């Protein structure tokens, strides 16, 4: 610690020479947190596309003069990759001395300014105090379209990042307070929905204006020099607090591997592997055992890797510690450039957030859970979790016309919001995942108001919750048909990473089922609406299972295939995964299993098969039969040497 | 004659009494009991005695009776509602349980699952019927009444006590819901029936459904309490209508509230906001921010240009309630907030709240087993609270215990003296409250320096001037009736009804629209506004409010296409009555655009695409005439006799004069450092501040501009308590 640092509170000690005390640290930290949430609120209210806002796919941050995180208002933790990389890039390439008050930079290139994928368009503005840079405010948000070969900018056959989308290195959209409309127009002109994208940029500008003003006032209140000291101390506090927490985790190596299948252009399985080493008060995260980069858009760059690491760091390891650059100091991240979690220019990265970075997050959650469980500290131990549903299935629909006659493009974001959390000790998984802090899904009416679809039903996907003593949260399924007088048939791009490699349970907890989806063709469902007959997703599946086509985990229809409208047209079925279970399902309280059956989360068949619970005729638990069934199930798990291959020797 | 405001809270029932002949106010308190009628009886009995009358004589003189209660809210918070059943659109039975999969923003992976949505309705009591409306309000599949009847019967047989009907797109086409409600009421006259579209016209089936579920959940309980209260009051001679405070800051007659019990939620804080508006009007302060600090939380509301600010909804137990209400922001800072030292090596942070010692066991100084250091304990140690005065006349404060606990929990770990530790707690909680005030204002584009601060509630006035000076606020008002603030608000309120209709069919393209088309849109909006206003005006008509006492404020929410924003713009009712032509409509759009720029800045505007109209809202007020009071605010000042003197610590030791609040006469002028105290409230007047008692009995503190917005007086003077 430097000589200026605060020393331990020994009785009778004198005032710190800089006058920064426990009260000031807390007061400023509180202020920063509320300012970030106000900035985030401004951003989400003004944004012009639903994609970012309704899944909470946006973030804000206050960065210090060096571009390190001073406070975080992020909703999507992955954006931290962009947050930590953008300012250093600007300094290095444009020169710190050339930054002036009133500048605002726009940035969406994964290989320069740190955007995780080109859809994440960020804006950043310096804050000056007494002629010097005091810090920066930053916004980041998923934009629905940033150009490229297909609507929505997820381009499966793009061979490199140039083919994927329009990419701007950090570029001034305001220079010294002068608005550069030409630059903004150059960007939005390369997208399919320029007005809405321009609105998104304006929303970020509005949020930044608020942030600059608020932080400038804070500097006036505390004094510029004082505020710099306070920010440094807050980072020092967070670093030290995190180090003390790490000391509560036994030294050791904790490993986890997460898998996602299929890369659009081939059928490989991609592995994100982490070796998490706790050594004293430091944590080393080594991702060098991860798969080589995919030829298509699954990969993430180093910024996606950092962003992916931060989810579990924030939600499992540093809870209650102010989140700033201080918590990153005890972390040491290693990776090999050229792997799919640290892609090398110009490898494509179109869906980095949902794939490469998400796999990093899930793998790190797994390793962190093992490490936390080894701790003697109960608070830490109880933060071990089975995996949440795991990356969003992306259902991106597009067509020449929506129900209002406008160009139609939308990404169904029920994925990141509509999945289940993993089970934890003593607690079933709830709603969401550990990437999207503010994840939620739009109402069916909000969907139907903005998309050319009628939702036949949106239901709890029965048995989607990974079984366990503490089960995962449930996932969803929905069935839609194209709807609206002006609507055109809809094409799209669809992908899931969790068909054959679902989220992983902990301590014998089961994974959720793999995600599958696709159209039901040639059914009378749409025609029957005219006759007054409504069918639900479950009914369609039951009655027309032979007409359901389970699509591959990565499919692009654009230019090849579409969902029709009107008589005889298809029903499209979408699924969103449940979370994995924690602990052996045979140990689950039978009453809890019955309650799940009653609530439609677990089927009677799964209650018997996965949980070994036998119901009496009146629906109550038959305890004796349940115990017997569970005994049999346990016995069947013991390998008795017999050949189970089904073949002959 | 006598006007009464009765506010039944969780712990105390407060009664405000204004005698119009004597022009005198009085206030009474009694402990809350489970039955509202009992509680009212005990309060009213005290008041009757205070006026030297029997209860019957007293009630016979009452010409205005307004009532507010937390009972409805507590019913929800304590799981005491009815067994609700839901009838919904086929295919969407799970909508309520999916709960929009809201994760909640928690940073703790465990908390996210621990605090996930918990339904108040059993899944067996949710049934589907075939019917479907689409986004344009067209019937896709009609309603089958036989099926409806069969499903309702099955739900009743399964034990349903209250029926909620929630169909998709019912705000666009309510006929299906209304028909089902009619059928249910015919079949089971005793059944409590709520159709979502009768309560709110907001977009989003889950939000309308949760609003209706809460309405159904509390309905029967509210009816029971209302019946019992009414019986008691009528038997004892009350002749006037019973008016009940609703969450939108106005009263409605009891039968109307019983029809829409969800309007009763948060009626307490709403009463406080009404009181703040009254105080603002009396003192000619158009912009007021009101703080109500209790034991566990701080409520912040605001009056802008004399108007209470309404939000578009809030949530109870994760159930969104889509009914406009007085906007009250709450944070977890109260007298019972617990101070915790978070340490990391040589560094420390002193955190205060959101954990609270509540009223049980309460702060350490209550001597009821509390072992945590709280704000109340700190204020006692600082000398702001008087150890000789029992809180509320009932709870003696134990200074020794407070000192012992603060020493162990805060002073020890930070290496400070106990008073320094207490001063740290005071500063942190004060700054938190100032943050909450600032957020409530600046996020709405308002400048705190244009506001006066009104402090209500028992705990706030020890912090009020410190908060004001942090924000550059120059006037602080501590109302004389601060301890019964909500009850006072009840007595000074008007009848208010609101109706909001969501309809996003109007879109004005910014790159030009043909004049004829624009005129068509204007005509549509005009008709929409009239229809929206007709709802609450109809209620005033039913309530026989004289036309000269009626007024309506109308608002339209707008956004640029694609946004989720709902930024409102007011439409003068005269314009609505005259009919909106193109010119008037253009003026409304312009006024909205300039407000947008004012709030979010020029750079946040992208003037292409379209402006969309989303909600139409009418707030109708039935003025309750109140006695004319013209009080001259300028009074001759004099220096009152102090009741004593004591040492207080505010970063330094001061000798503060103390004054008993009951003995202060109009015109009494006090210079800080001073304490004004009584058994319901303690006010701190800091060094160099000047306070005067105004003709209403309010304590007014004027902060000089030079002192106001003292850059960081709080933190710089804090250097004496350093963790170092």
mmCIF file of N, CA, C and O in Angstrom, chain A residues 620-646:
data_model
loop_
_atom_site.group_PDB
_atom_site.id
_atom_site.type_symbol
_atom_site.label_atom_id
_atom_site.label_comp_id
_atom_site.label_asym_id
_atom_site.label_seq_id
_atom_site.Cartn_x
_atom_site.Cartn_y
_atom_site.Cartn_z
ATOM 1 N N UNK A 620 -51.826 -37.978 -2.937
ATOM 2 C CA UNK A 620 -50.835 -37.759 -1.881
ATOM 3 C C UNK A 620 -49.653 -38.712 -2.083
ATOM 4 O O UNK A 620 -49.683 -39.596 -2.927
ATOM 5 N N UNK A 621 -48.601 -38.500 -1.298
ATOM 6 C CA UNK A 621 -47.409 -39.340 -1.438
ATOM 7 C C UNK A 621 -47.640 -40.696 -0.771
ATOM 8 O O UNK A 621 -48.082 -40.757 0.374
ATOM 9 N N UNK A 622 -47.355 -41.756 -1.504
ATOM 10 C CA UNK A 622 -47.328 -43.088 -0.888
ATOM 11 C C UNK A 622 -45.901 -43.295 -0.393
ATOM 12 O O UNK A 622 -45.000 -43.666 -1.156
ATOM 13 N N UNK A 623 -45.698 -43.023 0.893
ATOM 14 C CA UNK A 623 -44.339 -42.978 1.418
ATOM 15 C C UNK A 623 -43.600 -44.301 1.312
ATOM 16 O O UNK A 623 -42.432 -44.368 0.915
ATOM 17 N N UNK A 624 -44.322 -45.378 1.672
ATOM 18 C CA UNK A 624 -43.678 -46.688 1.654
ATOM 19 C C UNK A 624 -43.275 -47.068 0.234
ATOM 20 O O UNK A 624 -42.136 -47.467 -0.036
ATOM 21 N N UNK A 625 -44.215 -46.860 -0.701
ATOM 22 C CA UNK A 625 -43.925 -47.213 -2.089
ATOM 23 C C UNK A 625 -42.813 -46.334 -2.642
ATOM 24 O O UNK A 625 -41.975 -46.777 -3.437
ATOM 25 N N UNK A 626 -42.827 -45.078 -2.209
ATOM 26 C CA UNK A 626 -41.782 -44.142 -2.671
ATOM 27 C C UNK A 626 -40.411 -44.616 -2.196
ATOM 28 O O UNK A 626 -39.446 -44.669 -2.968
ATOM 29 N N UNK A 627 -40.326 -45.002 -0.918
ATOM 30 C CA UNK A 627 -39.038 -45.429 -0.378
ATOM 31 C C UNK A 627 -38.545 -46.682 -1.111
ATOM 32 O O UNK A 627 -37.373 -46.787 -1.459
ATOM 33 N N UNK A 628 -39.497 -47.544 -1.407
ATOM 34 C CA UNK A 628 -39.130 -48.776 -2.104
ATOM 35 C C UNK A 628 -38.627 -48.483 -3.516
ATOM 36 O O UNK A 628 -37.591 -48.977 -3.955
ATOM 37 N N UNK A 629 -39.354 -47.604 -4.166
ATOM 38 C CA UNK A 629 -38.966 -47.250 -5.530
ATOM 39 C C UNK A 629 -37.599 -46.571 -5.552
ATOM 40 O O UNK A 629 -36.773 -46.794 -6.431
ATOM 41 N N UNK A 630 -37.369 -45.727 -4.571
ATOM 42 C CA UNK A 630 -36.081 -45.035 -4.497
ATOM 43 C C UNK A 630 -34.950 -46.023 -4.225
ATOM 44 O O UNK A 630 -33.851 -45.881 -4.775
ATOM 45 N N UNK A 631 -35.237 -47.016 -3.366
ATOM 46 C CA UNK A 631 -34.224 -48.049 -3.089
ATOM 47 C C UNK A 631 -33.854 -48.784 -4.377
ATOM 48 O O UNK A 631 -32.690 -49.017 -4.671
ATOM 49 N N UNK A 632 -34.891 -49.135 -5.128
ATOM 50 C CA UNK A 632 -34.646 -49.843 -6.392
ATOM 51 C C UNK A 632 -33.821 -48.986 -7.336
ATOM 52 O O UNK A 632 -32.884 -49.463 -7.987
ATOM 53 N N UNK A 633 -34.178 -47.716 -7.368
ATOM 54 C CA UNK A 633 -33.461 -46.816 -8.279
ATOM 55 C C UNK A 633 -31.992 -46.718 -7.867
ATOM 56 O O UNK A 633 -31.095 -46.703 -8.710
ATOM 57 N N UNK A 634 -31.769 -46.653 -6.559
ATOM 58 C CA UNK A 634 -30.377 -46.572 -6.091
ATOM 59 C C UNK A 634 -29.630 -47.857 -6.438
ATOM 60 O O UNK A 634 -28.482 -47.823 -6.888
ATOM 61 N N UNK A 635 -30.321 -48.983 -6.218
ATOM 62 C CA UNK A 635 -29.678 -50.270 -6.483
ATOM 63 C C UNK A 635 -29.309 -50.389 -7.959
ATOM 64 O O UNK A 635 -28.243 -50.906 -8.316
ATOM 65 N N UNK A 636 -30.194 -49.858 -8.806
ATOM 66 C CA UNK A 636 -29.957 -49.982 -10.244
ATOM 67 C C UNK A 636 -28.759 -49.167 -10.689
ATOM 68 O O UNK A 636 -28.216 -49.366 -11.767
ATOM 69 N N UNK A 637 -28.354 -48.192 -9.849
ATOM 70 C CA UNK A 637 -27.208 -47.366 -10.217
ATOM 71 C C UNK A 637 -25.881 -48.093 -9.977
ATOM 72 O O UNK A 637 -24.843 -47.681 -10.498
ATOM 73 N N UNK A 638 -25.910 -49.113 -9.126
ATOM 74 C CA UNK A 638 -24.666 -49.797 -8.774
ATOM 75 C C UNK A 638 -24.274 -50.714 -9.921
ATOM 76 O O UNK A 638 -25.060 -51.557 -10.358
ATOM 77 N N UNK A 639 -23.077 -50.557 -10.384
ATOM 78 C CA UNK A 639 -22.616 -51.385 -11.498
ATOM 79 C C UNK A 639 -22.297 -52.775 -10.968
ATOM 80 O O UNK A 639 -21.495 -52.952 -10.058
ATOM 81 N N UNK A 640 -23.002 -53.749 -11.531
ATOM 82 C CA UNK A 640 -22.820 -55.111 -11.013
ATOM 83 C C UNK A 640 -21.942 -55.946 -11.933
ATOM 84 O O UNK A 640 -21.871 -57.168 -11.814
ATOM 85 N N UNK A 641 -21.286 -55.344 -12.871
ATOM 86 C CA UNK A 641 -20.387 -56.100 -13.740
ATOM 87 C C UNK A 641 -21.059 -56.634 -14.985
ATOM 88 O O UNK A 641 -20.395 -57.157 -15.872
ATOM 89 N N UNK A 642 -22.370 -56.498 -15.058
ATOM 90 C CA UNK A 642 -23.061 -57.067 -16.215
ATOM 91 C C UNK A 642 -22.868 -56.176 -17.439
ATOM 92 O O UNK A 642 -22.573 -54.993 -17.329
ATOM 93 N N UNK A 643 -23.034 -56.758 -18.564
ATOM 94 C CA UNK A 643 -22.872 -56.032 -19.822
ATOM 95 C C UNK A 643 -24.134 -55.236 -20.103
ATOM 96 O O UNK A 643 -25.225 -55.781 -20.209
ATOM 97 N N UNK A 644 -23.996 -53.918 -20.181
ATOM 98 C CA UNK A 644 -25.181 -53.099 -20.431
ATOM 99 C C UNK A 644 -25.206 -52.564 -21.853
ATOM 100 O O UNK A 644 -25.969 -51.668 -22.183
ATOM 101 N N UNK A 645 -24.330 -53.093 -22.675
ATOM 102 C CA UNK A 645 -24.260 -52.550 -24.034
ATOM 103 C C UNK A 645 -25.438 -53.011 -24.871
ATOM 104 O O UNK A 645 -25.742 -52.426 -25.889
ATOM 105 N N UNK A 646 -26.106 -54.070 -24.402
ATOM 106 C CA UNK A 646 -27.231 -54.581 -25.158
ATOM 107 C C UNK A 646 -26.778 -55.549 -26.240
ATOM 108 O O UNK A 646 -27.577 -56.262 -26.830
#
